[in-house]
Short mmCIF file of C-alpha atoms and ligand atoms in Angstrom, two decimals:
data_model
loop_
_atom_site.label_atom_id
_atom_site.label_comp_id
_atom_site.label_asym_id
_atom_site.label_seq_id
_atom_site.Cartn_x
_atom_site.Cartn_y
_atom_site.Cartn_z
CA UNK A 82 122.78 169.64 147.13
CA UNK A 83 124.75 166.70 149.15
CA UNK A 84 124.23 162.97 148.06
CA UNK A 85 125.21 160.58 149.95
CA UNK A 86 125.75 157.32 147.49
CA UNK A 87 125.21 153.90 149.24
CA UNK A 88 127.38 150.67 148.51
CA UNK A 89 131.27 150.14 147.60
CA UNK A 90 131.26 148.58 144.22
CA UNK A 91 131.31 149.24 140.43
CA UNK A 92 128.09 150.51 140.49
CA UNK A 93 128.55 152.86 142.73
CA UNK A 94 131.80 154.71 141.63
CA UNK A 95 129.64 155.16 138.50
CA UNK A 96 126.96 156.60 140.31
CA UNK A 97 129.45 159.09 142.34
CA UNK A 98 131.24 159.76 138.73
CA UNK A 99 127.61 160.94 137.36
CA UNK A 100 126.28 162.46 140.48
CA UNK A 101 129.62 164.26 140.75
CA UNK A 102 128.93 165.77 137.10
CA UNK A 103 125.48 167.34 137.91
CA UNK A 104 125.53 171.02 138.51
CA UNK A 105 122.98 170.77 141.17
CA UNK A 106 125.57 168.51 143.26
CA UNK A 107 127.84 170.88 145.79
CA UNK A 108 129.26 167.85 147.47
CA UNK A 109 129.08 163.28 147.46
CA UNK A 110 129.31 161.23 149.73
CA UNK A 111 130.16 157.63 149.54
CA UNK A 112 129.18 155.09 152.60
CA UNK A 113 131.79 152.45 152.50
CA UNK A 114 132.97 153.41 148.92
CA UNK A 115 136.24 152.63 147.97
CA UNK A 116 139.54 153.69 146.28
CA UNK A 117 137.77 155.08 143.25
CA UNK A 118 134.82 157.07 144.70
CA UNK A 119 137.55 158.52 147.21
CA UNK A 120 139.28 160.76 144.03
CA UNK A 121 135.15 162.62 143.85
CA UNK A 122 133.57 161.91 147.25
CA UNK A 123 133.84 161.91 150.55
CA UNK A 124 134.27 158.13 151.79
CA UNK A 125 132.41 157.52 155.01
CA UNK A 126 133.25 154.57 157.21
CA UNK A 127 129.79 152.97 157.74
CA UNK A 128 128.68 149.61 155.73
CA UNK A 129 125.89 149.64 153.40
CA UNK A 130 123.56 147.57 155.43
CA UNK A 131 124.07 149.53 158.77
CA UNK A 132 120.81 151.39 158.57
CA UNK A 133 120.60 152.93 161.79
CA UNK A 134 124.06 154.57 161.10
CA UNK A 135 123.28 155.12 157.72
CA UNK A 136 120.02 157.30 159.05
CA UNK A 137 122.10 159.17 161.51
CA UNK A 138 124.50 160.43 159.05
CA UNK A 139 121.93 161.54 156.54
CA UNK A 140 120.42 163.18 159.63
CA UNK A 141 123.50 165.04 161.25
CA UNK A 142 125.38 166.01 157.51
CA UNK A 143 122.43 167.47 156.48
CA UNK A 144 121.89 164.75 153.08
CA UNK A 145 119.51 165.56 150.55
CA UNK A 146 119.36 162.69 148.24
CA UNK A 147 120.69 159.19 149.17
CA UNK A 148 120.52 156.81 146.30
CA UNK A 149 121.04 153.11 147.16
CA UNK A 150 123.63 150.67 145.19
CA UNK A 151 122.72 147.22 146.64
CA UNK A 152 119.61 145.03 147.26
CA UNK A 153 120.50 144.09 150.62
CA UNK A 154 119.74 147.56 152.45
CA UNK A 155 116.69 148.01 150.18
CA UNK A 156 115.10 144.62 151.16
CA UNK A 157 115.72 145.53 154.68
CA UNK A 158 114.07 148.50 154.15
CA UNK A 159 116.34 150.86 154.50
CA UNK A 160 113.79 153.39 152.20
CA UNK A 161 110.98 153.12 154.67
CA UNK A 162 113.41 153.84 157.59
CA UNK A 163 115.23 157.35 156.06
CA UNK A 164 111.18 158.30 154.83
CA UNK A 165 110.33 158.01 158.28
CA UNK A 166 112.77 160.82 159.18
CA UNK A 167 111.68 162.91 156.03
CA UNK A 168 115.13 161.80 154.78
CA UNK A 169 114.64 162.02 150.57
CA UNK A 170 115.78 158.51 149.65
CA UNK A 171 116.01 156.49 145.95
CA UNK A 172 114.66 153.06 145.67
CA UNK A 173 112.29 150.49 146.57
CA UNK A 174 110.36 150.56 149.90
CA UNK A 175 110.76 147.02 151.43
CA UNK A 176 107.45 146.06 149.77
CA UNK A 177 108.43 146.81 146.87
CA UNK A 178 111.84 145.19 147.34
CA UNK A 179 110.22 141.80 147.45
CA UNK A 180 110.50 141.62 143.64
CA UNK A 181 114.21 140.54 144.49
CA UNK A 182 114.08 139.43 147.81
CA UNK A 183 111.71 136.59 147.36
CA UNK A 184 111.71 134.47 144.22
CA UNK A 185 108.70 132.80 145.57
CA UNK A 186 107.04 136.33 145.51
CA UNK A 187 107.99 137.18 142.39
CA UNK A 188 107.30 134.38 140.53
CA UNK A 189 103.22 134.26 142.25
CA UNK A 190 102.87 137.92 141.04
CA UNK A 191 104.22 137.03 137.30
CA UNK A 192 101.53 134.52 137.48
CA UNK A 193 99.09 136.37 138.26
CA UNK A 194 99.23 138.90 135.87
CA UNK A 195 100.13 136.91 133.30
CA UNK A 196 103.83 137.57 132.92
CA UNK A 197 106.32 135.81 130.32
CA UNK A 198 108.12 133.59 132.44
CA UNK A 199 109.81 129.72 132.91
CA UNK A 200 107.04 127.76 134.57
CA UNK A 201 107.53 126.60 138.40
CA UNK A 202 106.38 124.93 141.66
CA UNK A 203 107.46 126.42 144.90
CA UNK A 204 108.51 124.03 147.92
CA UNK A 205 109.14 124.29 151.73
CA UNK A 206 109.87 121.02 152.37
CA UNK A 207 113.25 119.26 151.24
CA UNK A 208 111.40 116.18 150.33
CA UNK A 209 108.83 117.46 148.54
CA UNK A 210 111.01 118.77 146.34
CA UNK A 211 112.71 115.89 145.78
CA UNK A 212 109.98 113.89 144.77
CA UNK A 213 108.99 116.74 142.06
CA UNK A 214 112.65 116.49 140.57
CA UNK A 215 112.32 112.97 140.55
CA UNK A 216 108.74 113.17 138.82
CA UNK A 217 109.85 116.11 136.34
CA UNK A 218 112.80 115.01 135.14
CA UNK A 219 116.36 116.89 133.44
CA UNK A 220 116.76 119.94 133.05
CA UNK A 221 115.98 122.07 135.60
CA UNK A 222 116.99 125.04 137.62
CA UNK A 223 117.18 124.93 141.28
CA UNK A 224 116.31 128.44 143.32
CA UNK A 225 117.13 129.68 147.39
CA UNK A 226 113.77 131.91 147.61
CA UNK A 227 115.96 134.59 149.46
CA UNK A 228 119.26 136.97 148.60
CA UNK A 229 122.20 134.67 148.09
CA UNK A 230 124.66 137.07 147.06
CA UNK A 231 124.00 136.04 143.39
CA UNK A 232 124.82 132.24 144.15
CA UNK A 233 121.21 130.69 144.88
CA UNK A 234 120.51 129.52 141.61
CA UNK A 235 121.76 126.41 140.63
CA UNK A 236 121.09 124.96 136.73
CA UNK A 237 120.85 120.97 137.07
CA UNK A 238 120.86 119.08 133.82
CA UNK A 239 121.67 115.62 136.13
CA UNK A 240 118.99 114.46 138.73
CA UNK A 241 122.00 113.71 141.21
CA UNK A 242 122.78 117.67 140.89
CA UNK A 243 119.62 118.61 141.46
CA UNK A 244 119.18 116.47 144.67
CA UNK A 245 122.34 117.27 145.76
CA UNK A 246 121.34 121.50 145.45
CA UNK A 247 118.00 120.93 147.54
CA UNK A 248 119.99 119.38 150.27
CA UNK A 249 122.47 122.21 150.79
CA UNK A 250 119.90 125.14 150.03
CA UNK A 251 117.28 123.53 152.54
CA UNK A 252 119.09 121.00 154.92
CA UNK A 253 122.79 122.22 155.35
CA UNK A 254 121.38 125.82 154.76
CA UNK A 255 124.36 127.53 153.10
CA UNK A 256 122.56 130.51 152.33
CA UNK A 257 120.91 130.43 155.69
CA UNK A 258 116.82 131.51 156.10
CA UNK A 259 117.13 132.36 152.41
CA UNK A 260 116.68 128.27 151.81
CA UNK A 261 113.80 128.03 153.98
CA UNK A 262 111.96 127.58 150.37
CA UNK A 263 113.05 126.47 146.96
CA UNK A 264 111.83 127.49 143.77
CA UNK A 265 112.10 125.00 141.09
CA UNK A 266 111.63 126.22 137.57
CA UNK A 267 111.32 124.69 134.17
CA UNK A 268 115.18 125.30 131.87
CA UNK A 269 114.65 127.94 129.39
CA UNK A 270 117.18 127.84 126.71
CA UNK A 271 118.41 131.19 124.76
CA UNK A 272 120.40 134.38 124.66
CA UNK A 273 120.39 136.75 128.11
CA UNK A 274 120.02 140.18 127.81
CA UNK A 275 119.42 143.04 130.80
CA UNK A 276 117.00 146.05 131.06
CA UNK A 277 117.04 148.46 133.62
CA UNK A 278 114.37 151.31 133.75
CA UNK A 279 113.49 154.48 135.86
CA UNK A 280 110.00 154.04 137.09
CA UNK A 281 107.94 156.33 139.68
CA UNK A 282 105.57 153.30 140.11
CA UNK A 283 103.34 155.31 136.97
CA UNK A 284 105.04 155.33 134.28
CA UNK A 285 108.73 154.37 132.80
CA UNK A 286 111.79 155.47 131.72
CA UNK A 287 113.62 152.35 129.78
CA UNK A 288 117.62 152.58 129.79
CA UNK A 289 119.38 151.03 126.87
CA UNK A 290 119.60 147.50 126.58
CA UNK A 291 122.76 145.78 127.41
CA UNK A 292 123.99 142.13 127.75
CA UNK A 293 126.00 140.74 131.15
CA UNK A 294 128.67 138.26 130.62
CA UNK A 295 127.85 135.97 134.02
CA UNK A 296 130.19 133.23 133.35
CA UNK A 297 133.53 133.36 134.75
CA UNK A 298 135.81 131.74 131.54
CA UNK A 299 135.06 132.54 127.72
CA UNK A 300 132.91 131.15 125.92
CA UNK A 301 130.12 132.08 128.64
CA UNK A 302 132.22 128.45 130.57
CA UNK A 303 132.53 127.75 134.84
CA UNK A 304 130.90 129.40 137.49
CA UNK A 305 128.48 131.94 137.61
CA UNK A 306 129.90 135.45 138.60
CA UNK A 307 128.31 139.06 139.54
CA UNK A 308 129.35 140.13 136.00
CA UNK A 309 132.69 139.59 134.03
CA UNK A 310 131.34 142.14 131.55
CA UNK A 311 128.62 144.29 129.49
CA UNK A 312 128.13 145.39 126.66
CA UNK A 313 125.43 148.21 125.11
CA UNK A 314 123.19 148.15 123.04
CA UNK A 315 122.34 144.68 122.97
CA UNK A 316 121.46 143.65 119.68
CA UNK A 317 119.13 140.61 120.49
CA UNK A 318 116.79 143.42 122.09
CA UNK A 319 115.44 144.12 118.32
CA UNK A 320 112.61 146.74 118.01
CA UNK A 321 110.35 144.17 118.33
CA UNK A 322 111.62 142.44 121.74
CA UNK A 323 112.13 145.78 123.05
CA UNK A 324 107.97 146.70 123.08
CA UNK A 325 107.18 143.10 124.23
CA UNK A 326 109.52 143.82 127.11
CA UNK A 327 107.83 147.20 127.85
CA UNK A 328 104.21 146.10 127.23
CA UNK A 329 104.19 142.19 128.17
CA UNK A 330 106.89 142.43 131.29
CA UNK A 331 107.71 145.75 132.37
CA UNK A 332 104.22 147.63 132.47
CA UNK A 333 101.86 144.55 133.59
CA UNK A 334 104.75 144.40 136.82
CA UNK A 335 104.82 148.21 137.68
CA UNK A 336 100.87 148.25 137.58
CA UNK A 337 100.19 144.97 139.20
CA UNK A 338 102.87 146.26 142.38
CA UNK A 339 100.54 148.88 142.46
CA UNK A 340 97.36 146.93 142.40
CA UNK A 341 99.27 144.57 144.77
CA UNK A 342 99.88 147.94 147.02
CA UNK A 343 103.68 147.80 146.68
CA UNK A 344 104.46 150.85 144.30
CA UNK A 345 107.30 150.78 143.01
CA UNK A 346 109.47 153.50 142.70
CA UNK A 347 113.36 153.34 141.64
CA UNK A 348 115.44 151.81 139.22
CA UNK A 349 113.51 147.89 138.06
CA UNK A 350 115.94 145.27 136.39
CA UNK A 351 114.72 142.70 134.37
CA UNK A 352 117.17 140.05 133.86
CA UNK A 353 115.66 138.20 130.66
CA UNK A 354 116.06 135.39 128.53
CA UNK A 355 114.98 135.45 124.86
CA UNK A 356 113.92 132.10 124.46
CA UNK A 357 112.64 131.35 120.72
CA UNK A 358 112.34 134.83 119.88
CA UNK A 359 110.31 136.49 122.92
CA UNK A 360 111.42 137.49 125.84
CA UNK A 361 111.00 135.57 129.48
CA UNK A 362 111.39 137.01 132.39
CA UNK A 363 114.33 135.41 134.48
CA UNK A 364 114.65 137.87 137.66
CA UNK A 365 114.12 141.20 139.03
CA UNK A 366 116.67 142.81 140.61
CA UNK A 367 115.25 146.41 142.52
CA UNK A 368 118.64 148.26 141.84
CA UNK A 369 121.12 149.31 139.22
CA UNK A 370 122.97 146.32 137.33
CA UNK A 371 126.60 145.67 138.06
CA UNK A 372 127.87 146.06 136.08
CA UNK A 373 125.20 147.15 133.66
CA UNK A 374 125.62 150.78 135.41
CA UNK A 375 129.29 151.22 134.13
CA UNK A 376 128.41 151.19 130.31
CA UNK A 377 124.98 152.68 130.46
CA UNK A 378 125.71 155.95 132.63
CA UNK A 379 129.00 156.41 130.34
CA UNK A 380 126.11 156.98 127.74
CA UNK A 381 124.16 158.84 129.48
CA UNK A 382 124.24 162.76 128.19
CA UNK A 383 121.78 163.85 130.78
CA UNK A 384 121.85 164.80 134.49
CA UNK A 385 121.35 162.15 136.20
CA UNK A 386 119.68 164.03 139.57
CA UNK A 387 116.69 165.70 137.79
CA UNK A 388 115.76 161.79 136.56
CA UNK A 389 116.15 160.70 140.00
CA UNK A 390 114.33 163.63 141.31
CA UNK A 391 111.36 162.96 139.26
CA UNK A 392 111.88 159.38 140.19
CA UNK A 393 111.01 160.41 143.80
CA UNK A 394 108.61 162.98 143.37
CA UNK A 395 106.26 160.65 140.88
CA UNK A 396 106.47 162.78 137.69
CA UNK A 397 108.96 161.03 135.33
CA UNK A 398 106.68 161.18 132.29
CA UNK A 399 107.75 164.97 132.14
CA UNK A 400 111.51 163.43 131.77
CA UNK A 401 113.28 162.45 128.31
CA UNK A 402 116.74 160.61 128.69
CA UNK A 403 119.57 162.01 126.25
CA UNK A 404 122.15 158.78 124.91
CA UNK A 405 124.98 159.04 123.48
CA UNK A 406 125.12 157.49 120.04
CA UNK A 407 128.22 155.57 120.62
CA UNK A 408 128.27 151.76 121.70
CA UNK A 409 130.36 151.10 124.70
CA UNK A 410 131.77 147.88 126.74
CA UNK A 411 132.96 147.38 129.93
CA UNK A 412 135.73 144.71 130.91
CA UNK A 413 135.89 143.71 134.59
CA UNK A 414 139.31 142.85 135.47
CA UNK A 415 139.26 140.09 138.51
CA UNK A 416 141.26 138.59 141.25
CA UNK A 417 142.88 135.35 140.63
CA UNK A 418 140.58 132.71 141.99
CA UNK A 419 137.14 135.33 141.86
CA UNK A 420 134.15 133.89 142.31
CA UNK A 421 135.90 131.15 144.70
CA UNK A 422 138.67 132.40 147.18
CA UNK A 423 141.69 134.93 146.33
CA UNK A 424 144.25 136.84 147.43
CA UNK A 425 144.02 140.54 148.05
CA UNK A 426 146.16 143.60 148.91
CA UNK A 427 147.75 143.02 145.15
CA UNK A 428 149.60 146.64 144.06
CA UNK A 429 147.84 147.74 140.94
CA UNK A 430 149.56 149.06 138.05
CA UNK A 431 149.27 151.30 134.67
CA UNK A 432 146.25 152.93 135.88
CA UNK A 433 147.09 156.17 135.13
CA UNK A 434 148.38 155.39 131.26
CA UNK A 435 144.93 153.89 130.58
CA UNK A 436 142.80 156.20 132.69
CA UNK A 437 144.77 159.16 130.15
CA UNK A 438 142.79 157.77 126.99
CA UNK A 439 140.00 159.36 124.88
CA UNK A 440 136.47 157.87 125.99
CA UNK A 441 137.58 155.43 128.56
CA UNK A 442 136.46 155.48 132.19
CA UNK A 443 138.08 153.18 134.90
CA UNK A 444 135.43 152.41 138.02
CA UNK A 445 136.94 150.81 140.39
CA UNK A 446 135.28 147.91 143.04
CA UNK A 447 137.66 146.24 144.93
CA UNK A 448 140.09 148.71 145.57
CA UNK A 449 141.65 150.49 148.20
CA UNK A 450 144.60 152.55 149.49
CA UNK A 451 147.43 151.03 150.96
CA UNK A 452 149.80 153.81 152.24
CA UNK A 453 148.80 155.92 148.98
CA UNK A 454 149.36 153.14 146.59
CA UNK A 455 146.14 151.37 144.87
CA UNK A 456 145.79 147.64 145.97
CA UNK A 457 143.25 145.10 145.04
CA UNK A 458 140.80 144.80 147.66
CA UNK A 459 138.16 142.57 146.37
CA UNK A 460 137.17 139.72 143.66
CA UNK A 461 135.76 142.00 140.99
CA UNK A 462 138.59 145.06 141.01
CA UNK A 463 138.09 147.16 137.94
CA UNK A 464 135.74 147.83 135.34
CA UNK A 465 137.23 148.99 132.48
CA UNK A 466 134.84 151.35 130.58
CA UNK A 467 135.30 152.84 126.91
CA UNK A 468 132.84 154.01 124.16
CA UNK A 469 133.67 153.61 120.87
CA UNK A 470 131.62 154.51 117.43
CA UNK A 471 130.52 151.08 117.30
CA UNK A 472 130.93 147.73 119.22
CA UNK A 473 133.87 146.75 117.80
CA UNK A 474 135.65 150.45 117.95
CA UNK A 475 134.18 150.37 121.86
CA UNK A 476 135.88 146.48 122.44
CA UNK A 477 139.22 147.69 120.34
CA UNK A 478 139.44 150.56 123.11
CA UNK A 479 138.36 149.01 126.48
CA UNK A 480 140.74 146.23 125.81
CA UNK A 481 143.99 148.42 124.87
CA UNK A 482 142.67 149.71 128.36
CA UNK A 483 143.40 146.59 129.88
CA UNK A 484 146.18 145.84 128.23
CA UNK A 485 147.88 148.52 130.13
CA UNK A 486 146.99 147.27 133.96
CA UNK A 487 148.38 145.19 135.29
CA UNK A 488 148.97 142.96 139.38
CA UNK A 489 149.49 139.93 140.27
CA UNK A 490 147.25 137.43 139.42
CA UNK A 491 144.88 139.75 137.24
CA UNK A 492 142.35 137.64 135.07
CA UNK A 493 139.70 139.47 132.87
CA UNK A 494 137.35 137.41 129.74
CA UNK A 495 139.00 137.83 126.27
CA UNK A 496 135.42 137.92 124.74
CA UNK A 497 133.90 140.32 126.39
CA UNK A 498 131.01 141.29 123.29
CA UNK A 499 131.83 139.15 120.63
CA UNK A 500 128.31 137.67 120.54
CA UNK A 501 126.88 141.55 119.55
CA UNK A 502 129.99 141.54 117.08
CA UNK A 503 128.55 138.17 115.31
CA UNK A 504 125.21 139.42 115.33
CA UNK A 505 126.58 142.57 113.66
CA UNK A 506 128.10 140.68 111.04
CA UNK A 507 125.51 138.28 110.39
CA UNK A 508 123.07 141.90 109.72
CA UNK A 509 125.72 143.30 107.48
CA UNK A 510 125.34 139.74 105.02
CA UNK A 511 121.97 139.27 105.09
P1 AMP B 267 118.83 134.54 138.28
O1 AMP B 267 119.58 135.00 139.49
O2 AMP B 267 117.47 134.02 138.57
O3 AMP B 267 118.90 135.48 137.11
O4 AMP B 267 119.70 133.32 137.75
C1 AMP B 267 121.09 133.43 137.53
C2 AMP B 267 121.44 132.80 136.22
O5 AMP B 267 120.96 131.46 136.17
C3 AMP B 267 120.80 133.50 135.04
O6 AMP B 267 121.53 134.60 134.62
C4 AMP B 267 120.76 132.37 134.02
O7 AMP B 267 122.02 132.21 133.41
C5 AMP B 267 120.50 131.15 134.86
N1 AMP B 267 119.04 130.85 134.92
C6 AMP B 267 118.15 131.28 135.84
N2 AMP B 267 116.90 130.80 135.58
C7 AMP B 267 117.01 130.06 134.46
C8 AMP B 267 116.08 129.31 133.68
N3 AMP B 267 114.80 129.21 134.02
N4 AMP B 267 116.55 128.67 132.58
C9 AMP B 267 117.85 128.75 132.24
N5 AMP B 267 118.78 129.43 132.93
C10 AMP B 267 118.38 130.09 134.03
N1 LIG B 268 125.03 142.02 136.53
C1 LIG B 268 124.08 141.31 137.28
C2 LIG B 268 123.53 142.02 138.45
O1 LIG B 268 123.73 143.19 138.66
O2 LIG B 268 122.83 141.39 139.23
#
């Protein structure tokens, strides 16, 4: 079988590394990929969101399976357009996308079906939405209904902020049509976790649980980022908060797309907040995490295609997933400067040292080749992957990874999973 794997980041050298393992694979492609997919696929020059291109390849290479790495495609509706050329494609139809391509949406349908989640008002008018964060008061969170490339949301705990975020989102329009409306949402204060599940728009197939590290300094301090790090399993997702996510988020969603008629069929991520001991709902995302994909899939014992397979052809309750017992953690080393501006075209060093040890896998994202020699290419370069007996074994591991790598101007989080290390401890005194 040829795959053709969509997108150039984290996320997707994972998914090439996995496809690459299945014995039903004979050959991957990645469309743009990067330095890291190039070492197991074939990279192909067109960009992820150039669907017409994307379709004509599939079409004249003979493709059997194209999975999709990044919202933007699938909210464009780049499923609907391969399906329309019998082209077997994994993901969201643009329908069903609207879970992440409209907070507005999303947020209406929670509603209605009676869905954990912060409570809101939705606004298409700059001054209306003024006068509600005037009324409401501190603190709030400020939304662009549309894809911002992860930047739209904007946590106000001074009026002034708050103002100031409406007028950029919907007068100056930084992120464009996407700030034609604003959601405003009541703060919710707690820990974040992420779950990602395989759904056929029937039933589910949850992934392990694993928590993001968004913040760009330690101590979860500055800007927001795609992801400095994950770990898995989460330990805030007890036994408990795992069934209220499947029975009180998960399932009333996948059934009330359907009722809605928007199916939805692919990989669903709930980005959560477990506020006071239950679990909210924060976001959907209709794609794999990144980089929530790096740790998880190094767990994952099964094939991968026969899950997406099943995905496709609606009959995943006949699946099981096999795990791994081991935890595991992934570091993401960054550009200096990442999320604002940075320098790239950095030579990358000690790859090959760290890439030598037991349980550790290196996925690259911003990379590329520079006359054969690796340079940084991006903000978010590697993600530096081990597994380890437990948490603290998996951290020990991924950061004598790191220690060995080295450019100019590398940055990476020193705490990447010490909160599931506290929470460990805490267990073992009680
Ligand atoms: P989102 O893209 O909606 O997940 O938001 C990005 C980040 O903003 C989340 O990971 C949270 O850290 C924060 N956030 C979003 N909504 C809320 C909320 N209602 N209360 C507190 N923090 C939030
Ligand atoms: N790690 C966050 C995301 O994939 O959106």
């Amino acid at each position: 079988m040829k795959v053709l794997v969509i997108g150039s980041g984290g996320r997707e050298h994972t998914l090439v590394w996995k496809i690459h393992q299945s014995p039903k694979v004979s050959k991957v492609y990645c469309a743009p990929g990067n330095a890291g997919t190039l070492s197991m696929a074939e990279n192909v020059d067109i960009r992820a969101d150039d669907i017409n291109a994307l379709v004509g390849f599939a079409e004249s290479e003979g493709i059997d399976l194209t999975v999709v790495g990044p919202e933007l495609p699938l909210t464009h509706g780049i499923v609907d357009e391969f399906e329309k050329k019998g082209l077997r494609i994994f993901g969201p139809n643009k329908k069903a996308a609207e879970l992440e391509g409209s907070k507005g949406f999303t947020k209406d349908l929670l509603k209605k079906y009676d869905i954990p989640t912060a409570s809101y008002s939705i606004f298409d008018s700059a001054g209306d939405a003024k006068r509600y964060i005037k009324e409401i008061g501190m603190p709030i969170v400020v939304k662009a209904d549309g894809l911002a490339a992860g930047k739209g949301v904007i946590v106000c705990h001074e009026e002034k902020e708050a103002i100031k975020a409406i007028d950029s989102i919907m007068v100056e329009k930084v992120f464009g049509d996407a700030g034609d409306r604003v959601v405003i949402e009541e703060f919710l204060e707690g820990e974040e976790a992420s779950f990602m599940v395989f759904t056929d728009g029937k039933s589910v197939l949850p992934m392990l649980s694993s928590q993001d590290h968004k913040a760009i300094y330690d101590g979860d301090k500055g800007p927001n980022t795609g992801g400095m790090g994950v770990y898995t399993p989460a330990p805030v997702i007890t036994p408990d908060i795992f069934s209220e996510i499947m029975d009180g988020i998960i399932m009333p969603t996948i059934e009330g797309m359907a009722a809605e008629g928007r199916p939805y069929r692919g990989v669903l991520y709930a980005g959560l907040m477990i506020a006071k001991g239950s679990p909210m709902l924060l976001e959907f995302n209709v794609r794999f995490g990144d980089p929530e994909t790096q740790p998880i899939l190094i767990r994952m014992e099964s094939d991968i295609i026969p899950i997406i397979e099943a995905v496709i052809e609606g009959n995943i309750d006949k699946i099981d997933i096999k795990w791994r017992e081991e935890s595991s953690v992934c570091v993401v080393m960054v550009s200096k400067g990442y999320p604002g501006s940075y320098q790239k075209g950095k030579g990358i060093e000690g790859l090959e040292d760290a890439e030598r040890m037991e349980g550790v896998e290196i996925f690259h994202a911003g990379t590329r080749l520079n006359q054969g020699n690796l340079v940084t290419d991006g903000g978010r370069v590697l993600g530096v992957t081990a597994l380890g007996i437990d948490i603290k074994e998996a951290i020990r591991k991924a950061y004598e990874a790191v220690s060995m790598i080295h450019w100019e101007g590398v940055y990476y989080r020193r705490d990447i999973g010490r909160k599931a290390l506290l929470k460990t401890k805490l267990k073992i005194k009680n």
